XYZ file of C-alpha atoms in Angstrom:
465
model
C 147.251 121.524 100.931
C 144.352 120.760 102.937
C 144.559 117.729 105.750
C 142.086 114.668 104.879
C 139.119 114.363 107.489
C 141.014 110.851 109.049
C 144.186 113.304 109.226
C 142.116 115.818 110.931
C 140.944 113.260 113.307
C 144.436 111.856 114.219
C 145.766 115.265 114.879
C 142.592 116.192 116.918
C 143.333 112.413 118.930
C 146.810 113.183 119.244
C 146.464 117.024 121.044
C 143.914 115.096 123.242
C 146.028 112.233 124.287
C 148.836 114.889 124.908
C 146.112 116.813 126.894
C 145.027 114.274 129.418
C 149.221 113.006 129.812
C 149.945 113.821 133.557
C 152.958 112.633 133.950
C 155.298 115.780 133.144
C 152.931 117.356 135.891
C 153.620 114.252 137.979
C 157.209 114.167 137.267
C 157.332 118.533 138.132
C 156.051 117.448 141.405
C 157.910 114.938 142.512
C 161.148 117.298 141.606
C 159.813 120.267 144.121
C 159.225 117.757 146.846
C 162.787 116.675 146.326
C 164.500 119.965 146.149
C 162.750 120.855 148.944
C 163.787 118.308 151.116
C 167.917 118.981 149.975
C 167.202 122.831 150.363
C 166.429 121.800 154.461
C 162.447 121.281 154.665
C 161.774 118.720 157.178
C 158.858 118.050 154.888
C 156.752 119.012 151.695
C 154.008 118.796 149.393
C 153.484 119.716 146.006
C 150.260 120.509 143.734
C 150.086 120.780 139.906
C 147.307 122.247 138.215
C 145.847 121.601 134.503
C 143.177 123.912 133.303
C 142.409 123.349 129.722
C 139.154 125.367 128.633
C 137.208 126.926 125.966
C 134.009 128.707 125.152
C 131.620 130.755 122.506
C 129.396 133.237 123.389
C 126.815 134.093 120.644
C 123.994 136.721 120.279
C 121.205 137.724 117.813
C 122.507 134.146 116.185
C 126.072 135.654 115.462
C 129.296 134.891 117.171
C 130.016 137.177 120.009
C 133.383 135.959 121.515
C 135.318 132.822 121.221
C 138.245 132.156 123.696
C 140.663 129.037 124.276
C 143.294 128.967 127.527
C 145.280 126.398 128.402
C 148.034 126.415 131.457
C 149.738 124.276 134.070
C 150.974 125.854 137.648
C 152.471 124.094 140.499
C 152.748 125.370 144.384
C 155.201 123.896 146.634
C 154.214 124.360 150.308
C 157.554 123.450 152.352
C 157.707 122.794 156.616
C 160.191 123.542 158.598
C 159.603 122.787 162.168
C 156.197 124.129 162.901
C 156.905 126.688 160.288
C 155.290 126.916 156.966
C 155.441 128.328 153.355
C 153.852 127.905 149.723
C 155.185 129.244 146.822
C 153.928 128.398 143.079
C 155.283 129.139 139.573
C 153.709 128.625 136.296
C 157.563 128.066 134.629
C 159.407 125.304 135.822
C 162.364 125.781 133.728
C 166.202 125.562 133.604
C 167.438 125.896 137.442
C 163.486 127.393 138.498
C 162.281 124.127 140.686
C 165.644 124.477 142.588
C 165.300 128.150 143.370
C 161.773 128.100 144.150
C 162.239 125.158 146.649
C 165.308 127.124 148.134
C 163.103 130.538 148.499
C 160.303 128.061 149.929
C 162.449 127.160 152.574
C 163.789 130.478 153.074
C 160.451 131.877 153.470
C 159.168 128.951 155.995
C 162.575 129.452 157.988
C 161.169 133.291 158.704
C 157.609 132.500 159.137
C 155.852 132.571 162.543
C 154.987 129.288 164.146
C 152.262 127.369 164.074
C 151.479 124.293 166.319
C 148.701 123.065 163.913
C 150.986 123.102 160.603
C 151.767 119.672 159.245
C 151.138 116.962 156.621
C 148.453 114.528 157.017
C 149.301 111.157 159.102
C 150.251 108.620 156.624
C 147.898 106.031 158.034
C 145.055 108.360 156.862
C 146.344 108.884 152.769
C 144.229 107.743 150.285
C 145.347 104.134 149.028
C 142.023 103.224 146.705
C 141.519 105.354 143.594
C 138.119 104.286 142.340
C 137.050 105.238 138.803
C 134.801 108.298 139.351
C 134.216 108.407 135.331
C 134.910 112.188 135.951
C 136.311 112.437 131.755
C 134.692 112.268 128.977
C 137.486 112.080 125.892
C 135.543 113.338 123.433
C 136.439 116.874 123.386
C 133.619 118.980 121.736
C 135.172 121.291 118.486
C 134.664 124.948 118.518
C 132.025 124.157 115.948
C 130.013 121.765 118.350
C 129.634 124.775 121.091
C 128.658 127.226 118.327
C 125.748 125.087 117.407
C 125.161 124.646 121.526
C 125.419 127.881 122.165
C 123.205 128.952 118.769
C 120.348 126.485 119.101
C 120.447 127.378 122.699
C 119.274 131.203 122.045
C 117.034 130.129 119.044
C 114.946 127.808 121.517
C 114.827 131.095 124.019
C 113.823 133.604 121.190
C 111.202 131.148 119.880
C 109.026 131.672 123.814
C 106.207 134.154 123.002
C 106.832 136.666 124.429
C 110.373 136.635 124.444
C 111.296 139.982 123.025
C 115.031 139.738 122.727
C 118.324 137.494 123.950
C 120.109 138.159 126.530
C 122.967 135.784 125.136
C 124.017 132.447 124.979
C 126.964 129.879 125.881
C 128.529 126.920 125.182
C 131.765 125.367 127.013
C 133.995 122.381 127.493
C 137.342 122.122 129.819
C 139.516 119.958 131.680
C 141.241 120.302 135.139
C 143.097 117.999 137.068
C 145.401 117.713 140.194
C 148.740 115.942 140.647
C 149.811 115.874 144.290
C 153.166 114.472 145.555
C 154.139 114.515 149.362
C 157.387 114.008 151.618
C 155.194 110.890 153.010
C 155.537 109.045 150.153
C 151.622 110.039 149.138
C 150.838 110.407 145.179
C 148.248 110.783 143.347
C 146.235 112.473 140.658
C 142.906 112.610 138.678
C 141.265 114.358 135.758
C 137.933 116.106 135.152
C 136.649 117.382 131.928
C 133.622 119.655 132.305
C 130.742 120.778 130.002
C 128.217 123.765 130.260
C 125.527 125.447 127.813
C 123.747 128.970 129.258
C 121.214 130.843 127.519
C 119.664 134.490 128.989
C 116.449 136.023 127.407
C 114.750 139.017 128.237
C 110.777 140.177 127.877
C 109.758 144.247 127.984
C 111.072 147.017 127.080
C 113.154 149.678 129.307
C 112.273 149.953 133.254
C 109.390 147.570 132.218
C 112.481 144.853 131.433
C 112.632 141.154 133.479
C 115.275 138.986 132.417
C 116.033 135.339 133.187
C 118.213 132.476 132.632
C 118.891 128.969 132.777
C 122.370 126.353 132.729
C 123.324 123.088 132.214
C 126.749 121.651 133.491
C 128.247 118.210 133.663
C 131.428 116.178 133.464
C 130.369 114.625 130.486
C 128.301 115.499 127.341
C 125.817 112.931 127.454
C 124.692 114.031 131.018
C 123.655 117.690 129.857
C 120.333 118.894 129.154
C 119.944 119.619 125.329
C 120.325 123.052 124.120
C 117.072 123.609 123.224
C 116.038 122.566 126.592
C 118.262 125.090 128.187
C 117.365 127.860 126.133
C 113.378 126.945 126.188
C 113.632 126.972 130.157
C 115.382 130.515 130.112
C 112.664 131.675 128.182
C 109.754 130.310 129.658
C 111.447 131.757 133.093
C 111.785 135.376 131.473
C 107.795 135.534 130.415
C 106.830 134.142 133.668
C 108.372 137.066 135.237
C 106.927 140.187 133.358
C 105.412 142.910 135.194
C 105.778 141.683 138.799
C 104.059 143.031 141.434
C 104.782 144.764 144.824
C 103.166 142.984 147.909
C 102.510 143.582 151.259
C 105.287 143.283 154.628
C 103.888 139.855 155.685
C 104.881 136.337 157.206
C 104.594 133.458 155.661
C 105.890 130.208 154.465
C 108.344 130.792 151.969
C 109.003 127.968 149.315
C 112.574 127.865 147.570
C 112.895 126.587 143.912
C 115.212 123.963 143.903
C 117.538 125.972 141.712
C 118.109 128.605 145.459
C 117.133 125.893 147.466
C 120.730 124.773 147.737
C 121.806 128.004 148.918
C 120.146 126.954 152.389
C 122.387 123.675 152.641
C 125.164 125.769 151.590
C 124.844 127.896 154.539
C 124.860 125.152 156.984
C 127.894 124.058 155.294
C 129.809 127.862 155.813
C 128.780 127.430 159.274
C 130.151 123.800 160.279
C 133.249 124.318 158.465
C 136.349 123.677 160.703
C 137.908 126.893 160.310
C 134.905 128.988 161.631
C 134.532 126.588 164.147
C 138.405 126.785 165.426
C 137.735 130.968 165.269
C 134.728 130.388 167.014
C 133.109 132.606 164.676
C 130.258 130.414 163.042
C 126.590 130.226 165.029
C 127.064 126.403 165.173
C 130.049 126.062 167.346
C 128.227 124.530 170.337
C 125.696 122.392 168.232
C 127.893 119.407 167.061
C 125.678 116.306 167.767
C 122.521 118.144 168.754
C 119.068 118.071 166.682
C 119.062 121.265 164.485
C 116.341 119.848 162.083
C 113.609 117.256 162.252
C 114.192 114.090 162.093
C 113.250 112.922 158.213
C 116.096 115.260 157.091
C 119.289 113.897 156.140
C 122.163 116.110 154.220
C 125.184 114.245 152.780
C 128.626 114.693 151.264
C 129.355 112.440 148.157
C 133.164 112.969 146.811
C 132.568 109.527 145.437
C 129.713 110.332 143.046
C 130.308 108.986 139.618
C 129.960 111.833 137.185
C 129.825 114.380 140.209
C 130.671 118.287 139.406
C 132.583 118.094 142.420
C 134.350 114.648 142.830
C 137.532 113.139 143.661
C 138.984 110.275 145.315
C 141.098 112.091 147.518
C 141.671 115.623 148.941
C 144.469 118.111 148.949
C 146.124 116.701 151.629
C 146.124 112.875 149.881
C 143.841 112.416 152.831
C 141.003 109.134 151.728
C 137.712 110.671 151.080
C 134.133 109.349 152.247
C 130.504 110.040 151.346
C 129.238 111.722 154.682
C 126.073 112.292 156.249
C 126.152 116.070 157.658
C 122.965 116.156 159.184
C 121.683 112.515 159.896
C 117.686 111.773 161.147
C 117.851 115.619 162.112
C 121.357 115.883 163.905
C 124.512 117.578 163.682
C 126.989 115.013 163.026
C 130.474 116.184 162.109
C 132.233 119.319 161.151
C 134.326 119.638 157.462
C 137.911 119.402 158.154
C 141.292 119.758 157.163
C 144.542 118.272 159.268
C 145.348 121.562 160.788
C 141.723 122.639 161.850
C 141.325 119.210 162.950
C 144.310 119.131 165.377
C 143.565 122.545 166.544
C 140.233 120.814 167.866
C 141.622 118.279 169.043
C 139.769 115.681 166.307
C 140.681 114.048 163.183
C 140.630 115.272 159.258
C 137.444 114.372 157.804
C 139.240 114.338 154.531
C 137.793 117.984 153.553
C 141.066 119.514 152.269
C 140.980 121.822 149.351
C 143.723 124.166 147.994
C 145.122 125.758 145.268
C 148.576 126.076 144.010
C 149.164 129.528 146.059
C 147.396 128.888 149.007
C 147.942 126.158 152.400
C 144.586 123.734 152.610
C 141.724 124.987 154.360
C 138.549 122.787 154.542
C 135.395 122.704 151.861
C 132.682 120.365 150.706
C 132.268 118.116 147.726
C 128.913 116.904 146.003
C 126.534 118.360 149.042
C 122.424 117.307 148.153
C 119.426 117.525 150.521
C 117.608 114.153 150.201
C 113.993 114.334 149.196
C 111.284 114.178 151.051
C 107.605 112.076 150.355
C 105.504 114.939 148.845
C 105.211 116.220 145.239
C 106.094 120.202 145.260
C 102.194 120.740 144.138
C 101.262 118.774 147.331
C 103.826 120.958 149.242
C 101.954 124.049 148.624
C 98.696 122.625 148.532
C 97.967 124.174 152.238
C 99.151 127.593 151.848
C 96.640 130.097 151.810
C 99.079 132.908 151.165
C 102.720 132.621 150.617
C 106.011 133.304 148.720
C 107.620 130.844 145.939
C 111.211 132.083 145.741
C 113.165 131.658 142.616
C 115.958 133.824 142.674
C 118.278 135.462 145.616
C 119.737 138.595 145.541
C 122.762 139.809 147.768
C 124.397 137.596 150.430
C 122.792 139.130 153.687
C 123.660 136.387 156.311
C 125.565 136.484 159.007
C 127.869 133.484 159.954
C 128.591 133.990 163.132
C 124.873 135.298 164.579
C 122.915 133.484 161.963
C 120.501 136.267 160.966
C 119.120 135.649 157.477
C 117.795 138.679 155.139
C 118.348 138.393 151.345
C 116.853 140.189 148.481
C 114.302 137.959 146.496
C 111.730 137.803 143.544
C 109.566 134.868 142.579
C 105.799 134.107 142.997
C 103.059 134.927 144.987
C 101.094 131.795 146.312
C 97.404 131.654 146.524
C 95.198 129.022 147.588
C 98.030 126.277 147.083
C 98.959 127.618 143.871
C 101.206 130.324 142.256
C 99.825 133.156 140.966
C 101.639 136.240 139.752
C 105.467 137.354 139.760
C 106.548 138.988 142.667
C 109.768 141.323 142.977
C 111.824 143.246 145.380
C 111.183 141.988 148.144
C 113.859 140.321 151.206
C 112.782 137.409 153.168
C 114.207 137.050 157.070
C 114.306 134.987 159.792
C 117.145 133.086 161.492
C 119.106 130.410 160.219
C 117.821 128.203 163.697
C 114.395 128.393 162.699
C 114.703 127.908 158.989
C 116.893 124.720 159.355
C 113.899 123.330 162.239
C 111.004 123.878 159.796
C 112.806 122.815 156.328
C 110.459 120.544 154.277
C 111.962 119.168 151.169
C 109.485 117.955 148.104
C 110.589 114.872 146.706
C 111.907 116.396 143.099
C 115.294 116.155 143.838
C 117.685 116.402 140.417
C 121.267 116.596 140.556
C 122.658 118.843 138.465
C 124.716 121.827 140.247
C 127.208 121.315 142.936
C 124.830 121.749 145.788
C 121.724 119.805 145.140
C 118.294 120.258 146.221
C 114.314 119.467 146.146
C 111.802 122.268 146.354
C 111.884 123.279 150.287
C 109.305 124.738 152.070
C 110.031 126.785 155.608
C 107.429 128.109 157.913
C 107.149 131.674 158.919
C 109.697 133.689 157.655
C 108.485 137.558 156.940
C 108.193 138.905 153.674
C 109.758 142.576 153.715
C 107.397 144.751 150.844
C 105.878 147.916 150.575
């Protein structure tokens, strides 16, 4: 007998409710800390992990895959002295949470030392839990992404010139965190997540260019339509046919914003605690000094409502902050967790992250580049010859000396405008220089995790024929 649609719907409400319940996670937690503690820890923590998620590929307007998971872990990381261990499960029954907390402890009692080990200082836990509006509870059907994912590639396959799709995509999940602590610390919070992709491809054989575009969001309502997504992938793919080669040159070099992030997120890989304790990032002398000019500022939001990346509080229940990096030009803090903080002798910045098999180790949140005053056509209006990058290829910097090479293809500038498509090429410099000359355009969107405006750096050289 077939269900009636408002029996449908309170089946579909119920598995959602279920769904966004934390409180066997919370309750799962709590028990590990506890069995820790009577199996001899001198202190604990314990994560647990929802990931709900699902997701339809389609091509030539059919169906291509169609996948659902769904699964909660918990890790237990256990102290004993200044010796530490993490375990984590994914089955937490009969007698499991007491014999994982007893091999825990058994582990941590054979572990090396380490002065730096410990929980966070209570004084510094997160105590305000602000709404982030991180979940939308309207949880798309399989049908919904189909038609995403569908009217996605239609809007790509109707560009001229578009001469077939390189696929399409639509998604929806939900993750969340419960964290419980020796220290009396708990909390928790919930994130659904949304995405629609679309690929298309223009040319035939060796002759073939291929691009792409994405949109992803907490909730529906913030992503870009389908057709808008699969209209930008194809206007991207035509744009590229038959590039050219040009000549080994220097010039400025102007990022897209959709790379331009990619140059905030290497400042971030080198001012993160860790590198800086190992002494292994190019920054480690630079804290507080001027490392671009003074009308850029670069900040760290956790607090953003609706952020990809948000959360009121990290993996180590430490409060969280929106922080500026890089303030009027300067250097102003590193990204910490408690132990990378104590080995340098400062205090957590609240940068914690972890998963359920692994100790914390520190990482940003919602990073973004503030704009700058000028349009990205007034940007380029100056350059007699130059490069537009829109896509990176490879990952050729280095950390600790901050050389920068990567592969590239984008546009050729001309006279203050772009011309024709341009690929295989690597752009160079040094990290030093690039961050000194960055000029950001004032078209600053948020939409990925690391958010930027067009950027324009002087003088890097253009590796060719």
């Amino acid at each position: 007998m077939n269900s009636s649609p408002s029996a449908s719907s309170t089946l579909q409400s119920k598995a959602t409710s279920a769904l966004f319940d934390q409180s066997a996670l919370s309750d799962l937690a709590q028990r590990l800390v506890e069995a820790a503690k009577r199996a001899g820890a001198d202190a604990a923590d314990a994560v647990a992990v929802r990931g709900v998620s699902q997701g339809v590929e389609v091509r030539d307007g059919r169906v291509e895959e169609s996948e659902r998971s769904e699964g909660d872990d918990v890790g237990l990381r256990v102290l004993v002295g200044q010796r530490q261990a993490v375990v984590s499960t994914n089955d937490a029954s009969g007698d499991a949470v007491t014999k994982l907390a007893e091999r825990a402890v058994a582990m941590a009692r054979v572990a090396p030392d380490d002065k730096y080990v410990g929980l966070a200082d209570p004084a510094l836990l997160a105590r305000d839990f602000p709404d982030l509006d991180l979940l939308d509870p309207n949880v798309p059907a399989t049908s919904e992404l189909e038609r995403r994912a569908l009217e996605a590639e239609a809007a790509a396959l109707a560009v001229k010139g578009v001469s077939k799709s390189g696929g399409a995509s639509a998604s929806a999940g939900m993750g969340g965190m419960v964290l419980v602590t020796s220290t009396g610390f708990h909390g928790s919070y919930l994130r659904s997540s949304q995405g629609i992709s679309a690929t298309a491809i223009v040319g035939e054989g060796t002759s073939m260019e291929r691009d792409y575009d994405f949109t992803s969001a907490p909730h529906a309502a913030d992503l870009l339509s389908p057709e808008a997504v699969g209209r930008s992938a194809g206007e991207r793919t035509v744009a590229r046919y038959n590039p050219r080669k040009v000549e080994t040159c220097k010039v400025p070099v102007v990022f897209d914003p959709r790379v331009a992030g990619s140059l905030v997120g290497h400042l971030v890989g080198a001012i993160n605690g860790a590198s800086i304790a190992r002494k292994t990032s190019f920054l480690k002398d630079r804290l507080g000094q001027q490392l671009f000019s003074k009308n850029i500022r670069i900040i760290d939001d956790p607090l953003r409502k609706r952020g990809l990346r948000s959360q009121t509080f990290d993996a180590e229940g430490v409060a969280v902050k929106r922080t500026a990096l890089v303030d009027d030009g300067v250097l102003t803090t590193w990204l910490l967790d408690c132990a990378t903080a104590r080995e340098l002798g400062l205090t957590t910045t609240g940068h914690a992250h972890r998963g359920v098999s692994s100790s914390p180790s520190p990482g940003p949140y919602n990073l973004h580049l503030e704009a700058g005053t000028l349009s990205p056509a007034e940007l380029i209006a100056d350059i007699g010859q130059g490069f537009y990058v829109t896509d990176l290829i490879g990952s050729g910097v280095n950390g600790v000396t901050g050389d920068y090479s990567r592969g590239a293809s984008g546009f050729w500038i001309e006279n203050g405008a772009l011309t024709y498509p341009v690929s295989e090429v690597t752009i160079a410099g040094h990290l030093f220089e690039i961050f000194k000359s960055m000029q950001p355009a004032n078209n600053l969107e948020f939409r990925y995790g690391i958010n930027a405006p067009t950027v324009r750096i002087e003088g890097l050289t253009l590796g060719g024929r």
